[in-house]
Each structure stands twice: as structure tokens, then as C-alpha cells.
Coordinates of N, CA and C in Angstrom, one line a residue:
M1 N 134.1 61.1 -216.3 CA 133.4 59.9 -215.8 C 134.4 58.9 -215.1
K2 N 135.7 58.9 -215.5 CA 136.6 58.0 -214.9 C 136.9 58.4 -213.4
L3 N 136.9 59.7 -213.2 CA 137.1 60.2 -211.8 C 135.9 59.7 -210.9
H4 N 134.7 59.8 -211.5 CA 133.5 59.4 -210.7 C 133.6 57.9 -210.3
N5 N 134.1 57.1 -211.3 CA 134.2 55.6 -211.0 C 135.3 55.4 -210.0
L6 N 136.4 56.2 -210.1 CA 137.5 56.1 -209.1 C 137.0 56.4 -207.7
T7 N 136.3 57.5 -207.6 CA 135.8 57.9 -206.3 C 134.8 56.9 -205.7
K8 N 134.0 56.3 -206.6 CA 133.1 55.2 -206.1 C 133.9 54.0 -205.6
F9 N 134.9 53.6 -206.4 CA 135.7 52.5 -205.9 C 136.4 52.8 -204.6
A10 N 136.9 54.0 -204.5 CA 137.6 54.4 -203.2 C 136.6 54.4 -202.1
A11 N 135.4 54.9 -202.3 CA 134.4 54.9 -201.2 C 134.1 53.4 -200.8
I12 N 134.0 52.5 -201.8 CA 133.7 51.1 -201.5 C 134.8 50.5 -200.7
V13 N 136.1 50.8 -201.1 CA 137.2 50.2 -200.3 C 137.3 50.8 -198.9
I14 N 137.0 52.1 -198.7 CA 137.0 52.6 -197.4 C 135.9 52.1 -196.6
A15 N 134.7 51.9 -197.2 CA 133.6 51.3 -196.4 C 133.9 49.9 -196.0
I16 N 134.6 49.1 -196.8 CA 134.9 47.7 -196.5 C 136.0 47.7 -195.3
L17 N 137.0 48.6 -195.4 CA 137.9 48.7 -194.3 C 137.3 49.1 -193.0
G18 N 136.3 50.0 -193.1 CA 135.6 50.4 -191.9 C 134.8 49.3 -191.3
I19 N 134.2 48.5 -192.2 CA 133.4 47.3 -191.7 C 134.4 46.3 -191.0
I20 N 135.5 46.1 -191.6 CA 136.5 45.2 -191.0 C 137.0 45.7 -189.7
F21 N 137.3 47.0 -189.6 CA 137.8 47.5 -188.3 C 136.7 47.5 -187.3
L22 N 135.4 47.7 -187.7 CA 134.3 47.7 -186.7 C 134.1 46.3 -186.3
A23 N 134.1 45.3 -187.2 CA 134.0 43.9 -186.8 C 135.1 43.5 -185.8
G24 N 136.3 43.9 -186.0 CA 137.4 43.6 -185.1 C 137.2 44.2 -183.8
L25 N 136.7 45.4 -183.8 CA 136.5 46.2 -182.5 C 135.3 45.5 -181.7
M26 N 134.3 45.1 -182.4 CA 133.1 44.5 -181.7 C 133.4 43.1 -181.2
S27 N 134.3 42.4 -181.9 CA 134.6 41.0 -181.6 C 135.5 40.9 -180.4
S28 N 136.3 41.9 -180.1 CA 137.3 41.9 -179.0 C 136.5 42.2 -177.7
S29 N 136.8 41.5 -176.7 CA 136.2 41.7 -175.4 C 137.1 42.3 -174.4
D30 N 138.4 42.3 -174.6 CA 139.3 42.9 -173.7 C 139.4 44.4 -173.9
D31 N 139.6 45.1 -172.8 CA 139.8 46.6 -172.9 C 141.1 46.9 -173.7
D32 N 142.1 46.1 -173.4 CA 143.4 46.4 -174.1 C 143.3 46.1 -175.6
A33 N 142.5 45.1 -175.9 CA 142.3 44.8 -177.4 C 141.6 46.0 -178.0
N34 N 140.6 46.6 -177.3 CA 139.9 47.7 -177.9 C 140.8 48.9 -178.2
N35 N 141.7 49.1 -177.3 CA 142.7 50.2 -177.5 C 143.5 50.0 -178.8
G36 N 143.8 48.7 -179.1 CA 144.6 48.5 -180.3 C 143.8 48.7 -181.6
W37 N 142.4 48.7 -181.5 CA 141.6 48.9 -182.7 C 141.2 50.4 -182.8
I38 N 141.2 51.1 -181.8 CA 140.7 52.5 -181.8 C 141.7 53.4 -182.6
S39 N 143.0 53.2 -182.3 CA 143.9 54.1 -183.0 C 143.9 54.0 -184.5
P40 N 143.8 52.8 -185.1 CA 143.7 52.7 -186.6 C 142.4 53.3 -187.1
L41 N 141.3 53.2 -186.4 CA 140.1 53.8 -186.8 C 140.1 55.3 -186.8
I42 N 140.8 55.9 -185.8 CA 141.0 57.3 -185.7 C 141.8 57.8 -186.9
Y43 N 142.9 57.1 -187.2 CA 143.8 57.5 -188.3 C 143.0 57.3 -189.6
L44 N 142.3 56.3 -189.8 CA 141.5 56.1 -191.0 C 140.5 57.3 -191.2
S45 N 139.9 57.7 -190.1 CA 138.9 58.8 -190.2 C 139.6 60.1 -190.5
Y46 N 140.8 60.3 -190.0 CA 141.6 61.5 -190.4 C 141.9 61.5 -191.9
I47 N 142.4 60.3 -192.4 CA 142.7 60.2 -193.8 C 141.5 60.4 -194.7
V48 N 140.4 59.8 -194.3 CA 139.2 60.0 -195.1 C 138.7 61.5 -195.1
L49 N 138.8 62.1 -194.0 CA 138.5 63.5 -193.9 C 139.3 64.4 -194.7
V50 N 140.6 64.2 -194.7 CA 141.6 64.9 -195.5 C 141.3 64.7 -197.0
I51 N 141.0 63.5 -197.4 CA 140.7 63.2 -198.8 C 139.5 63.8 -199.3
C52 N 138.4 63.8 -198.4 CA 137.1 64.4 -198.8 C 137.3 65.9 -198.9
I53 N 138.0 66.5 -198.0 CA 138.2 68.0 -198.0 C 139.0 68.4 -199.3
A54 N 140.0 67.6 -199.6 CA 140.8 67.9 -200.8 C 140.0 67.7 -202.1
I55 N 139.2 66.7 -202.2 CA 138.3 66.5 -203.4 C 137.3 67.7 -203.5
V56 N 136.7 68.0 -202.4 CA 135.7 69.1 -202.4 C 136.4 70.4 -202.9
L57 N 137.6 70.7 -202.3 CA 138.3 72.0 -202.6 C 138.7 72.0 -204.1
I58 N 139.1 70.8 -204.6 CA 139.5 70.8 -206.0 C 138.3 71.1 -206.9
Y59 N 137.2 70.4 -206.7 CA 136.0 70.7 -207.5 C 135.5 72.1 -207.4
V60 N 135.4 72.6 -206.2 CA 134.9 73.9 -205.9 C 135.8 75.0 -206.7
L61 N 137.1 74.8 -206.5 CA 138.0 75.8 -207.2 C 138.0 75.7 -208.7
K62 N 137.8 74.4 -209.2 CA 137.8 74.2 -210.6 C 136.5 74.9 -211.2
N63 N 135.4 74.6 -210.5 CA 134.1 75.2 -211.0 C 134.1 76.8 -210.8
L64 N 134.7 77.2 -209.7 CA 134.7 78.6 -209.4 C 135.5 79.4 -210.5
F65 N 136.6 78.9 -210.9 CA 137.4 79.6 -211.9 C 137.0 79.4 -213.3
S66 N 136.2 78.4 -213.6 CA 135.8 78.1 -214.9 C 134.6 79.1 -215.4
N67 N 133.9 79.7 -214.4 CA 132.8 80.5 -214.8 C 133.0 81.9 -214.1
K68 N 133.2 82.9 -215.0 CA 133.5 84.2 -214.5 C 132.4 84.9 -213.7
E69 N 131.2 84.6 -214.1 CA 130.0 85.2 -213.4 C 129.9 84.6 -212.0
N70 N 130.1 83.3 -212.0 CA 130.0 82.6 -210.7 C 131.2 83.1 -209.8
F71 N 132.3 83.3 -210.3 CA 133.5 83.8 -209.5 C 133.1 85.2 -209.0
K72 N 132.5 86.1 -209.8 CA 132.2 87.4 -209.4 C 131.2 87.4 -208.2
R73 N 130.1 86.5 -208.4 CA 129.2 86.4 -207.3 C 129.8 85.9 -206.0
T74 N 130.7 85.0 -206.1 CA 131.4 84.4 -205.0 C 132.2 85.5 -204.2
I75 N 132.9 86.3 -205.0 CA 133.8 87.3 -204.4 C 132.9 88.4 -203.7
I76 N 131.7 88.7 -204.3 CA 130.8 89.7 -203.7 C 130.3 89.1 -202.4
S77 N 129.8 87.8 -202.4 CA 129.3 87.2 -201.2 C 130.3 87.1 -200.1
L78 N 131.6 86.8 -200.5 CA 132.6 86.7 -199.5 C 132.9 88.1 -198.9
G79 N 132.9 89.1 -199.8 CA 133.1 90.5 -199.3 C 132.0 90.9 -198.3
L80 N 130.8 90.6 -198.7 CA 129.6 90.9 -197.8 C 129.8 90.2 -196.4
F81 N 130.2 88.9 -196.5 CA 130.3 88.1 -195.2 C 131.5 88.7 -194.4
L82 N 132.6 89.1 -195.0 CA 133.7 89.7 -194.3 C 133.2 91.1 -193.7
G83 N 132.4 91.8 -194.4 CA 131.8 93.1 -193.9 C 131.0 92.8 -192.7
V84 N 130.2 91.8 -192.7 CA 129.4 91.4 -191.5 C 130.3 91.1 -190.3
I85 N 131.3 90.4 -190.6 CA 132.3 90.0 -189.5 C 133.0 91.3 -189.0
L86 N 133.4 92.2 -189.9 CA 134.0 93.4 -189.4 C 133.1 94.3 -188.6
I87 N 131.9 94.4 -189.1 CA 130.9 95.2 -188.3 C 130.6 94.6 -186.9
S88 N 130.5 93.3 -186.9 CA 130.3 92.6 -185.6 C 131.5 92.8 -184.7
Y89 N 132.7 92.7 -185.2 CA 133.9 92.9 -184.4 C 133.9 94.4 -183.8
V90 N 133.6 95.3 -184.6 CA 133.6 96.7 -184.2 C 132.6 97.0 -183.1
L91 N 131.4 96.3 -183.2 CA 130.3 96.5 -182.3 C 130.5 95.7 -181.0
A92 N 131.4 94.8 -181.0 CA 131.6 93.9 -179.8 C 132.3 94.7 -178.6
G93 N 131.8 94.4 -177.4 CA 132.5 95.0 -176.2 C 133.8 94.3 -175.9
D94 N 134.6 95.0 -175.2 CA 135.9 94.4 -174.9 C 136.3 94.5 -173.4
E95 N 135.3 94.3 -172.5 CA 135.6 94.3 -171.1 C 136.0 92.9 -170.6
E96 N 136.8 92.8 -169.6 CA 137.2 91.6 -169.1 C 136.1 90.9 -168.3
V97 N 136.0 89.6 -168.4 CA 134.8 88.9 -167.9 C 135.3 87.8 -167.0
K98 N 134.7 87.6 -165.8 CA 135.0 86.5 -164.9 C 133.9 85.5 -165.0
A99 N 134.2 84.3 -165.4 CA 133.2 83.3 -165.5 C 133.7 82.0 -164.9
N100 N 133.0 81.3 -164.0 CA 133.4 80.1 -163.4 C 134.7 80.2 -162.7
G101 N 135.0 81.3 -162.1 CA 136.2 81.6 -161.4 C 137.4 81.8 -162.3
I102 N 137.2 81.9 -163.6 CA 138.3 82.2 -164.5 C 138.2 83.6 -165.1
M103 N 139.2 84.4 -165.1 CA 139.2 85.7 -165.7 C 139.6 85.6 -167.1
H104 N 138.7 86.0 -168.0 CA 138.9 86.0 -169.4 C 139.3 87.4 -169.9
S105 N 140.3 87.4 -170.8 CA 140.9 88.7 -171.3 C 139.9 89.5 -172.1
S106 N 140.2 90.7 -172.3 CA 139.3 91.5 -173.1 C 139.3 91.1 -174.6
S107 N 140.4 90.6 -175.1 CA 140.4 90.1 -176.5 C 139.5 88.9 -176.7
T108 N 139.5 88.0 -175.7 CA 138.6 86.8 -175.8 C 137.2 87.3 -175.7
S109 N 136.9 88.2 -174.8 CA 135.5 88.8 -174.7 C 135.1 89.4 -176.0
K110 N 136.0 90.2 -176.7 CA 135.7 90.8 -177.9 C 135.4 89.8 -179.0
L111 N 136.2 88.7 -179.1 CA 136.0 87.7 -180.1 C 134.7 87.0 -179.9
V112 N 134.4 86.7 -178.7 CA 133.1 86.0 -178.4 C 131.9 86.9 -178.7
G113 N 132.0 88.2 -178.3 CA 131.0 89.2 -178.7 C 130.8 89.3 -180.2
A114 N 132.0 89.3 -180.9 CA 131.9 89.5 -182.4 C 131.2 88.3 -183.0
G115 N 131.5 87.1 -182.5 CA 130.8 85.9 -183.0 C 129.3 85.9 -182.7
L116 N 128.9 86.3 -181.5 CA 127.5 86.5 -181.2 C 126.8 87.5 -182.1
N117 N 127.5 88.7 -182.3 CA 126.9 89.7 -183.1 C 126.8 89.3 -184.6
A118 N 127.8 88.5 -185.1 CA 127.7 88.0 -186.4 C 126.6 87.0 -186.6
F119 N 126.4 86.2 -185.6 CA 125.3 85.2 -185.6 C 124.0 86.0 -185.6
Y120 N 123.8 87.0 -184.8 CA 122.6 87.7 -184.8 C 122.3 88.5 -186.1
L121 N 123.3 89.1 -186.7 CA 123.2 89.8 -187.9 C 122.8 88.8 -189.1
L122 N 123.5 87.7 -189.1 CA 123.3 86.7 -190.2 C 121.9 86.1 -190.0
T123 N 121.5 85.9 -188.8 CA 120.1 85.4 -188.5 C 119.1 86.4 -189.1
L124 N 119.3 87.7 -188.8 CA 118.4 88.7 -189.3 C 118.3 88.7 -190.8
V125 N 119.5 88.6 -191.4 CA 119.6 88.6 -192.9 C 118.8 87.4 -193.4
A126 N 119.0 86.2 -192.8 CA 118.3 85.0 -193.3 C 116.8 85.1 -193.1
L127 N 116.4 85.6 -192.0 CA 114.9 85.8 -191.8 C 114.4 86.8 -192.8
G128 N 115.1 87.9 -193.0 CA 114.7 88.9 -193.9 C 114.6 88.4 -195.3
T129 N 115.5 87.5 -195.7 CA 115.5 86.9 -197.0 C 114.3 86.0 -197.2
M130 N 114.0 85.2 -196.1 CA 112.9 84.3 -196.2 C 111.6 85.1 -196.3
V131 N 111.4 86.2 -195.5 CA 110.2 87.0 -195.6 C 110.1 87.6 -197.0
W132 N 111.2 88.1 -197.5 CA 111.2 88.7 -198.9 C 110.8 87.7 -199.9
A133 N 111.3 86.5 -199.8 CA 110.9 85.5 -200.8 C 109.5 85.1 -200.7
F134 N 109.0 85.0 -199.4 CA 107.6 84.7 -199.2 C 106.7 85.8 -199.8
L135 N 107.0 87.1 -199.5 CA 106.2 88.1 -200.1 C 106.2 88.2 -201.6
N136 N 107.4 87.9 -202.2 CA 107.5 87.9 -203.6 C 106.6 86.7 -204.2
K137 N 106.6 85.6 -203.5 CA 105.8 84.5 -203.9 C 104.3 84.8 -203.8
L138 N 103.9 85.6 -202.8 CA 102.5 86.0 -202.7 C 102.1 86.9 -203.8
K139 N 103.0 87.8 -204.3 CA 102.7 88.7 -205.3 C 102.4 88.0 -206.6
K140 N 103.0 86.9 -206.9 CA 102.9 86.2 -208.1 C 101.7 85.3 -208.1

């Protein structure tokens, strides 16, 4: 519970800092003055992003390793996802493509094709899962 209170306090402090920076940015009318406020805001957003990612990763890993059944399901899901990515990469074409006057290499074409194939396969899986759940709900 102490960590929850600490994160609430940190969120309040960051929100107040954001409001102060925003007020300073909005009150300045010079373009040069705006440039002086933009850099701290960008760094603040980077710091907040890194802190949020670190907190999420800590909690995810803590919960993942505390429950063996949950860990097993996660590894299976990760393996299936990597299988979809591998299948997509194997099925992707690798011919050179010229687009907007720029010649793209065969490796770039293969990676883009693999991304599209993975998107299509995962979309089909999602649609199939929704239809399966709908049909099971109708049976009950």
C-alpha cells in the first residue's frame, strides 16, 4: 500500500510540474521564449515515460514469476506469437521495390511484407476468436 501512495504522490508532483510548465509556455508570447520552455517539457516527458515503463515492467515481471501457471501461459503465448512472426517472414517476398523514386532493398521489402503478413494472420486469429466466442455464447 505504501508503494501505491508513493506513486500517487509522484503522479501529483509530475502533474503540478506539467501545469507549471504549461502555464509558463502559454504566458510567453515570444518565439524565443517558447523555445526555452519546450526543451524542459520534452525532457520531462522522457523522464515520465521511462519511469512508467520501469514501473510497469517491475510489476509485470513480479506477477509473472510469482504464478507458475501464469508464467506457463505467457511462454506459450509468446511462442505462438513468435511462430506467427516466423511464418510471416518465410511467406514474405524479397524482391527489390522502387517507390517514390527510391529503390528499397530486398531485405526492407521482406521485413515490410513480413509485417503485413503478420498483421493479416493476427487479424484472422482475432476474428476467428471472436466468432468462436460468439458461437459458444449462442450454444449456452
